[in-house]
Coordinates of C-alpha atoms in Angstrom, one line a residue:
M1 CA 6.8 13.1 -11.2
R2 CA 7.6 10.6 -8.4
E3 CA 4.8 12.1 -6.2
L4 CA 2.3 11.7 -9.1
Q5 CA 3.4 8.1 -9.7
N6 CA 2.8 7.4 -5.9
V7 CA -0.5 8.9 -5.9
I8 CA -1.6 6.9 -9.0
E9 CA -0.2 3.7 -7.5
R10 CA -2.1 4.4 -4.3
A11 CA -5.3 5.0 -6.1
V12 CA -5.0 1.7 -8.0
V13 CA -4.4 -0.2 -4.9
L14 CA -7.1 1.2 -2.8
S15 CA -9.6 1.1 -5.7
E16 CA -12.7 -1.1 -4.8
S17 CA -13.9 -1.0 -8.5
E18 CA -12.4 -1.0 -12.0
T19 CA -12.3 2.9 -12.0
F20 CA -9.9 4.5 -9.5
V21 CA -10.5 7.7 -7.7
I22 CA -7.9 10.1 -6.5
E23 CA -8.8 11.9 -3.2
E24 CA -7.9 15.5 -3.3
S25 CA -6.1 15.2 0.1
W26 CA -3.5 12.9 -1.6
L27 CA -2.2 15.8 -3.5
A28 CA -1.7 18.1 -0.5
R29 CA 1.8 18.8 0.6
K30 CA 0.9 18.5 4.4
P31 CA 1.0 15.1 6.2
R32 CA -2.2 13.3 6.1
K33 CA -3.9 11.0 8.7
P34 CA -4.5 7.3 7.8
S35 CA -7.5 5.5 9.1
N36 CA -5.8 4.7 12.4
G37 CA -5.6 8.3 13.3
T38 CA -1.8 8.9 13.4
A39 CA 0.0 11.3 11.1
V40 CA 2.1 9.9 8.4
T41 CA 5.4 11.8 8.5
T42 CA 8.0 9.5 6.9
L43 CA 8.4 7.7 3.6
A44 CA 8.7 4.4 5.5
D45 CA 5.3 5.1 7.3
S46 CA 3.7 5.8 3.9
E47 CA 5.2 2.8 2.2
K48 CA 4.1 0.6 5.1
A49 CA 0.5 1.9 4.9
L50 CA 0.4 1.4 1.2
I51 CA 1.7 -2.2 1.6
E52 CA -0.7 -3.0 4.4
A53 CA -3.7 -1.8 2.4
A54 CA -2.6 -4.1 -0.5
L55 CA -2.2 -7.0 1.8
K56 CA -5.6 -6.2 3.3
E57 CA -7.2 -6.2 -0.1
T58 CA -5.6 -9.4 -1.1
A59 CA -6.2 -11.2 2.3
G60 CA -2.5 -11.5 2.9
R61 CA -1.6 -13.0 -0.4
V62 CA 1.8 -11.7 -1.5
G63 CA 2.4 -13.4 -4.9
G64 CA 0.5 -14.5 -7.9
S65 CA -1.6 -12.5 -10.3
R66 CA -4.0 -11.5 -7.6
G67 CA -1.5 -10.9 -4.9
A68 CA -0.3 -7.6 -3.2
A69 CA 2.9 -7.6 -5.3
A70 CA 1.0 -7.6 -8.6
K71 CA -1.4 -4.9 -7.2
L72 CA 1.6 -2.7 -6.2
G73 CA 3.4 -3.4 -9.5
I74 CA 6.6 -4.8 -7.8
P75 CA 8.3 -8.1 -7.9
R76 CA 7.3 -10.6 -5.1
Q77 CA 10.7 -10.9 -3.8
T78 CA 10.9 -7.1 -3.4
L79 CA 7.5 -7.0 -1.6
E80 CA 8.8 -9.9 0.7
W81 CA 11.9 -7.8 1.4
K82 CA 9.9 -4.7 2.2
I83 CA 7.5 -6.7 4.3
R84 CA 10.4 -7.8 6.5
A85 CA 12.3 -4.5 6.6
L86 CA 9.1 -2.6 7.7
D87 CA 8.2 -5.3 10.2
I88 CA 4.8 -6.0 8.7
D89 CA 2.9 -9.1 10.0
K90 CA 1.4 -10.5 6.6
L91 CA -0.3 -13.3 8.4
R92 CA -2.8 -10.9 10.3
F93 CA -4.3 -10.0 7.0
R94 CA -5.1 -13.7 6.2
K95 CA -8.9 -14.6 6.2
R96 CA -9.8 -17.3 8.7

């Protein structure tokens, strides 16, 4: 059940339209390769990739109704904690 929830959350975050699509590779039990070419092997790596995707989509915005926390469905404080714990530089996602 938890794996299905993660797949659905990922599809919502990465969706570029109002309809989300689930890629078949997300349902496979083998490790997948993200866009940077390295294999995702740990939960922390997967979580970091998901958070970075949300930050990229929201141009580094964490809070608010259009921020990454809302996209991920978690409280802003939780996302801020995860960003620090996973050593994510949220400023690199800001548009200049």
